[in-house]
Amino acid sequence: MNASVSAYTAHAPLQPRDATLHGTLSLPALCAHLQDAAGAHATQLGVSQTDLLAQNQSWVLARLQVELDRLPTWRDTLTIETWPSGLSGPFAQREFLFRVDAEAVGRATSTWVVFDQTRRRPARPPQVLSELTWPDRPPALSADIPEVEVPAQPDYTRRFRVRFHDLDLNRHVNNARYVAWALETLPIGWLDAHAARGLTLHFKSETTANTPVAATATVFAGGPEHAPLRVVHHLYHADDDTTLALAETRWAVR
């Protein structure tokens, strides 16, 4: 008989290090807290990063979509509810709802893949996941995350190399660092004048130490009245043009 899985709830008291200069939660910090909650639940289910590393495997985030109703502040405690919602081949789906006190402030859906460290390619998720019964509840967001198209003429470009502290246990760049790279391509004045409302992120290729990276950002008008501004981000290998990640961020004017 398959074991039933309950949602996992994490409570993250936000700190000044999590905040932007406006005192609100930054997108990279939010992504790190979502990753922490997912990791804690994976540990409870017996499929933690440590469990996989013992088999020379690791969890890698493939896709992420986040929608925000408002940004929490650094004095808030962010409550994150997360649960796995299905398997499809090498892919595992995970949902997130987050709130401050009783107020819903956002939601996210994500797709993860088990990565074979030796073969450097995806592997099947652990068998234990196939033996679980997922929570009977709707996904937090649609699992059909749209692809991000690369604009021909970016508005902003910057180049840099991967640093030692960008790397995680897998010896490749942690997903929250990609988000920071994407945002840092925008001018400080632009970021100061806008508040984040959402994020779509697609990982395409692993990035390791000392890789030369180019990052571009292209700003699009929001369209209908009150629609958020869109920014499309492209992160790629600066020497061979291999795409590392694609992202779209959504913003409101402060």
mmCIF file of C-alpha atoms in Angstrom, residues 66-244:
data_model
loop_
_atom_site.group_PDB
_atom_site.id
_atom_site.type_symbol
_atom_site.label_atom_id
_atom_site.label_comp_id
_atom_site.label_asym_id
_atom_site.label_seq_id
_atom_site.Cartn_x
_atom_site.Cartn_y
_atom_site.Cartn_z
ATOM 1 C CA VAL A 66 6.430 32.373 -8.601
ATOM 2 C CA GLU A 67 3.513 34.791 -8.302
ATOM 3 C CA LEU A 68 3.389 37.370 -5.499
ATOM 4 C CA ASP A 69 0.388 39.235 -4.087
ATOM 5 C CA ARG A 70 2.717 41.383 -2.024
ATOM 6 C CA LEU A 71 6.269 41.330 -0.741
ATOM 7 C CA PRO A 72 6.760 40.413 2.939
ATOM 8 C CA THR A 73 9.033 42.643 5.017
ATOM 9 C CA TRP A 74 12.113 41.583 6.940
ATOM 10 C CA ARG A 75 10.221 41.692 10.252
ATOM 11 C CA ASP A 76 7.659 39.135 9.036
ATOM 12 C CA THR A 77 7.696 35.395 9.572
ATOM 13 C CA LEU A 78 7.162 33.713 6.219
ATOM 14 C CA THR A 79 5.147 30.508 6.474
ATOM 15 C CA ILE A 80 5.779 28.171 3.534
ATOM 16 C CA GLU A 81 3.531 25.190 2.842
ATOM 17 C CA THR A 82 4.948 22.761 0.288
ATOM 18 C CA TRP A 83 4.061 19.360 -1.127
ATOM 19 C CA PRO A 84 5.081 17.075 -4.031
ATOM 20 C CA SER A 85 2.381 16.872 -6.694
ATOM 21 C CA GLY A 86 3.497 14.261 -9.215
ATOM 22 C CA LEU A 87 6.140 12.467 -11.263
ATOM 23 C CA SER A 88 6.636 12.442 -15.031
ATOM 24 C CA GLY A 89 9.655 10.499 -16.282
ATOM 25 C CA PRO A 90 12.740 12.089 -14.686
ATOM 26 C CA PHE A 91 10.764 15.103 -13.456
ATOM 27 C CA ALA A 92 9.245 15.660 -10.019
ATOM 28 C CA GLN A 93 6.726 18.438 -9.403
ATOM 29 C CA ARG A 94 6.519 20.429 -6.155
ATOM 30 C CA GLU A 95 4.073 23.154 -5.055
ATOM 31 C CA PHE A 96 4.391 26.047 -2.606
ATOM 32 C CA LEU A 97 1.978 28.392 -0.867
ATOM 33 C CA PHE A 98 3.364 31.137 1.341
ATOM 34 C CA ARG A 99 1.736 33.527 3.744
ATOM 35 C CA VAL A 100 2.363 36.008 6.530
ATOM 36 C CA ASP A 101 0.157 35.243 9.523
ATOM 37 C CA ALA A 102 -3.196 34.318 7.890
ATOM 38 C CA GLU A 103 -2.613 36.409 4.768
ATOM 39 C CA ALA A 104 -1.686 34.632 1.538
ATOM 40 C CA VAL A 105 1.178 36.542 -0.091
ATOM 41 C CA GLY A 106 2.184 34.220 -2.949
ATOM 42 C CA ARG A 107 2.439 30.813 -4.539
ATOM 43 C CA ALA A 108 4.865 28.843 -6.658
ATOM 44 C CA THR A 109 5.216 25.668 -8.665
ATOM 45 C CA SER A 110 8.491 23.960 -9.486
ATOM 46 C CA THR A 111 9.931 21.071 -11.460
ATOM 47 C CA TRP A 112 12.963 19.145 -10.211
ATOM 48 C CA VAL A 113 15.156 16.491 -11.774
ATOM 49 C CA VAL A 114 17.552 13.978 -10.238
ATOM 50 C CA PHE A 115 21.008 14.576 -11.732
ATOM 51 C CA ASP A 116 23.580 11.793 -12.114
ATOM 52 C CA GLN A 117 26.877 13.311 -10.983
ATOM 53 C CA THR A 118 28.993 10.782 -12.874
ATOM 54 C CA ARG A 119 27.166 10.738 -16.203
ATOM 55 C CA ARG A 120 26.266 14.430 -15.947
ATOM 56 C CA ARG A 121 22.711 13.807 -17.082
ATOM 57 C CA PRO A 122 19.218 13.299 -15.598
ATOM 58 C CA ALA A 123 18.387 10.055 -13.803
ATOM 59 C CA ARG A 124 15.124 8.509 -12.637
ATOM 60 C CA PRO A 125 13.834 9.800 -9.275
ATOM 61 C CA PRO A 126 14.241 7.450 -6.275
ATOM 62 C CA GLN A 127 11.795 4.523 -6.237
ATOM 63 C CA VAL A 128 10.417 5.628 -2.880
ATOM 64 C CA LEU A 129 8.716 8.581 -4.598
ATOM 65 C CA SER A 130 6.750 6.231 -6.848
ATOM 66 C CA GLU A 131 5.428 4.483 -3.744
ATOM 67 C CA LEU A 132 3.915 7.650 -2.254
ATOM 68 C CA THR A 133 0.376 8.991 -2.594
ATOM 69 C CA TRP A 134 0.446 12.736 -3.204
ATOM 70 C CA PRO A 135 -1.805 15.159 -1.310
ATOM 71 C CA ASP A 136 -5.223 15.411 -2.977
ATOM 72 C CA ARG A 137 -5.213 19.124 -3.662
ATOM 73 C CA PRO A 138 -4.909 21.383 -6.719
ATOM 74 C CA PRO A 139 -1.516 22.731 -7.777
ATOM 75 C CA ALA A 140 -0.505 26.128 -6.480
ATOM 76 C CA LEU A 141 -0.052 27.360 -10.066
ATOM 77 C CA SER A 142 -0.441 25.830 -13.495
ATOM 78 C CA ALA A 143 2.273 23.257 -14.179
ATOM 79 C CA ASP A 144 2.323 24.429 -17.810
ATOM 80 C CA ILE A 145 5.086 27.012 -17.381
ATOM 81 C CA PRO A 146 5.476 28.952 -20.642
ATOM 82 C CA GLU A 147 8.844 29.080 -22.359
ATOM 83 C CA VAL A 148 10.760 32.353 -22.232
ATOM 84 C CA GLU A 149 11.822 33.683 -25.630
ATOM 85 C CA VAL A 150 15.149 35.501 -25.986
ATOM 86 C CA PRO A 151 14.771 39.061 -27.335
ATOM 87 C CA ALA A 152 16.978 40.021 -30.274
ATOM 88 C CA GLN A 153 18.051 43.384 -28.828
ATOM 89 C CA PRO A 154 18.617 43.461 -25.038
ATOM 90 C CA ASP A 155 18.473 46.715 -23.090
ATOM 91 C CA TYR A 156 21.219 45.825 -20.607
ATOM 92 C CA THR A 157 24.196 43.439 -20.606
ATOM 93 C CA ARG A 158 26.849 42.520 -18.078
ATOM 94 C CA ARG A 159 29.632 39.906 -17.944
ATOM 95 C CA PHE A 160 31.330 38.163 -15.038
ATOM 96 C CA ARG A 161 32.860 34.831 -13.963
ATOM 97 C CA VAL A 162 31.393 32.259 -11.591
ATOM 98 C CA ARG A 163 32.922 32.657 -8.157
ATOM 99 C CA PHE A 164 33.693 30.003 -5.535
ATOM 100 C CA HIS A 165 30.826 31.132 -3.273
ATOM 101 C CA ASP A 166 28.316 30.854 -6.121
ATOM 102 C CA LEU A 167 28.698 27.051 -5.929
ATOM 103 C CA ASP A 168 26.737 24.565 -3.805
ATOM 104 C CA LEU A 169 27.198 20.948 -2.683
ATOM 105 C CA ASN A 170 26.850 19.765 -6.286
ATOM 106 C CA ARG A 171 29.781 21.967 -7.316
ATOM 107 C CA HIS A 172 27.560 23.938 -9.653
ATOM 108 C CA VAL A 173 25.778 27.257 -9.269
ATOM 109 C CA ASN A 174 22.885 27.321 -6.812
ATOM 110 C CA ASN A 175 19.500 28.315 -8.282
ATOM 111 C CA ALA A 176 19.156 31.434 -6.108
ATOM 112 C CA ARG A 177 22.394 32.784 -7.562
ATOM 113 C CA TYR A 178 20.918 32.670 -11.086
ATOM 114 C CA VAL A 179 18.077 34.863 -9.866
ATOM 115 C CA ALA A 180 20.530 37.354 -8.350
ATOM 116 C CA TRP A 181 22.566 37.412 -11.583
ATOM 117 C CA ALA A 182 19.451 38.104 -13.635
ATOM 118 C CA LEU A 183 18.346 40.971 -11.394
ATOM 119 C CA GLU A 184 21.798 42.521 -11.124
ATOM 120 C CA THR A 185 21.802 43.049 -14.887
ATOM 121 C CA LEU A 186 19.227 45.804 -14.337
ATOM 122 C CA PRO A 187 20.426 49.257 -13.208
ATOM 123 C CA ILE A 188 20.184 49.979 -9.477
ATOM 124 C CA GLY A 189 17.912 52.947 -10.162
ATOM 125 C CA TRP A 190 15.485 50.732 -12.096
ATOM 126 C CA LEU A 191 15.383 48.134 -9.315
ATOM 127 C CA ASP A 192 14.930 50.884 -6.718
ATOM 128 C CA ALA A 193 11.843 52.153 -8.570
ATOM 129 C CA HIS A 194 10.082 48.777 -8.981
ATOM 130 C CA ALA A 195 8.704 46.019 -6.741
ATOM 131 C CA ALA A 196 8.819 42.349 -7.787
ATOM 132 C CA ARG A 197 5.530 40.610 -8.543
ATOM 133 C CA GLY A 198 6.590 37.340 -10.123
ATOM 134 C CA LEU A 199 9.302 35.147 -11.585
ATOM 135 C CA THR A 200 9.537 32.445 -14.239
ATOM 136 C CA LEU A 201 12.843 30.592 -14.423
ATOM 137 C CA HIS A 202 14.069 27.832 -16.755
ATOM 138 C CA PHE A 203 17.441 26.169 -16.204
ATOM 139 C CA LYS A 204 19.092 24.927 -19.367
ATOM 140 C CA SER A 205 22.677 23.974 -18.543
ATOM 141 C CA GLU A 206 24.783 23.541 -15.419
ATOM 142 C CA THR A 207 27.318 26.239 -14.565
ATOM 143 C CA THR A 208 30.572 25.501 -12.775
ATOM 144 C CA ALA A 209 33.474 27.421 -11.242
ATOM 145 C CA ASN A 210 35.144 30.163 -13.272
ATOM 146 C CA THR A 211 32.634 29.910 -16.138
ATOM 147 C CA PRO A 212 32.450 33.225 -18.055
ATOM 148 C CA VAL A 213 28.809 34.329 -17.951
ATOM 149 C CA ALA A 214 26.971 36.995 -19.932
ATOM 150 C CA ALA A 215 23.603 38.217 -18.673
ATOM 151 C CA THR A 216 21.109 40.358 -20.586
ATOM 152 C CA ALA A 217 17.857 42.035 -19.564
ATOM 153 C CA THR A 218 15.127 43.450 -21.802
ATOM 154 C CA VAL A 219 12.247 45.510 -20.386
ATOM 155 C CA PHE A 220 8.744 45.261 -21.881
ATOM 156 C CA ALA A 221 5.679 47.352 -21.083
ATOM 157 C CA GLY A 222 3.014 45.645 -19.020
ATOM 158 C CA GLY A 223 0.275 45.773 -21.669
ATOM 159 C CA PRO A 224 -3.265 46.285 -20.265
ATOM 160 C CA GLU A 225 -3.803 48.752 -17.437
ATOM 161 C CA HIS A 226 -2.425 47.541 -14.091
ATOM 162 C CA ALA A 227 -0.592 44.649 -15.795
ATOM 163 C CA PRO A 228 2.963 44.243 -14.463
ATOM 164 C CA LEU A 229 6.051 45.248 -16.400
ATOM 165 C CA ARG A 230 7.921 42.268 -17.838
ATOM 166 C CA VAL A 231 11.676 41.835 -17.965
ATOM 167 C CA VAL A 232 13.192 38.973 -19.956
ATOM 168 C CA HIS A 233 16.598 37.716 -18.801
ATOM 169 C CA HIS A 234 19.066 35.554 -20.711
ATOM 170 C CA LEU A 235 22.086 33.999 -18.983
ATOM 171 C CA TYR A 236 24.578 32.315 -21.282
ATOM 172 C CA HIS A 237 28.168 31.107 -21.551
ATOM 173 C CA ALA A 238 30.111 34.151 -22.718
ATOM 174 C CA ASP A 239 32.545 32.099 -24.835
ATOM 175 C CA ASP A 240 30.332 29.604 -26.662
ATOM 176 C CA ASP A 241 26.849 31.214 -26.287
ATOM 177 C CA THR A 242 25.351 28.130 -24.600
ATOM 178 C CA THR A 243 22.179 29.186 -22.773
ATOM 179 C CA LEU A 244 22.492 28.588 -19.023
#
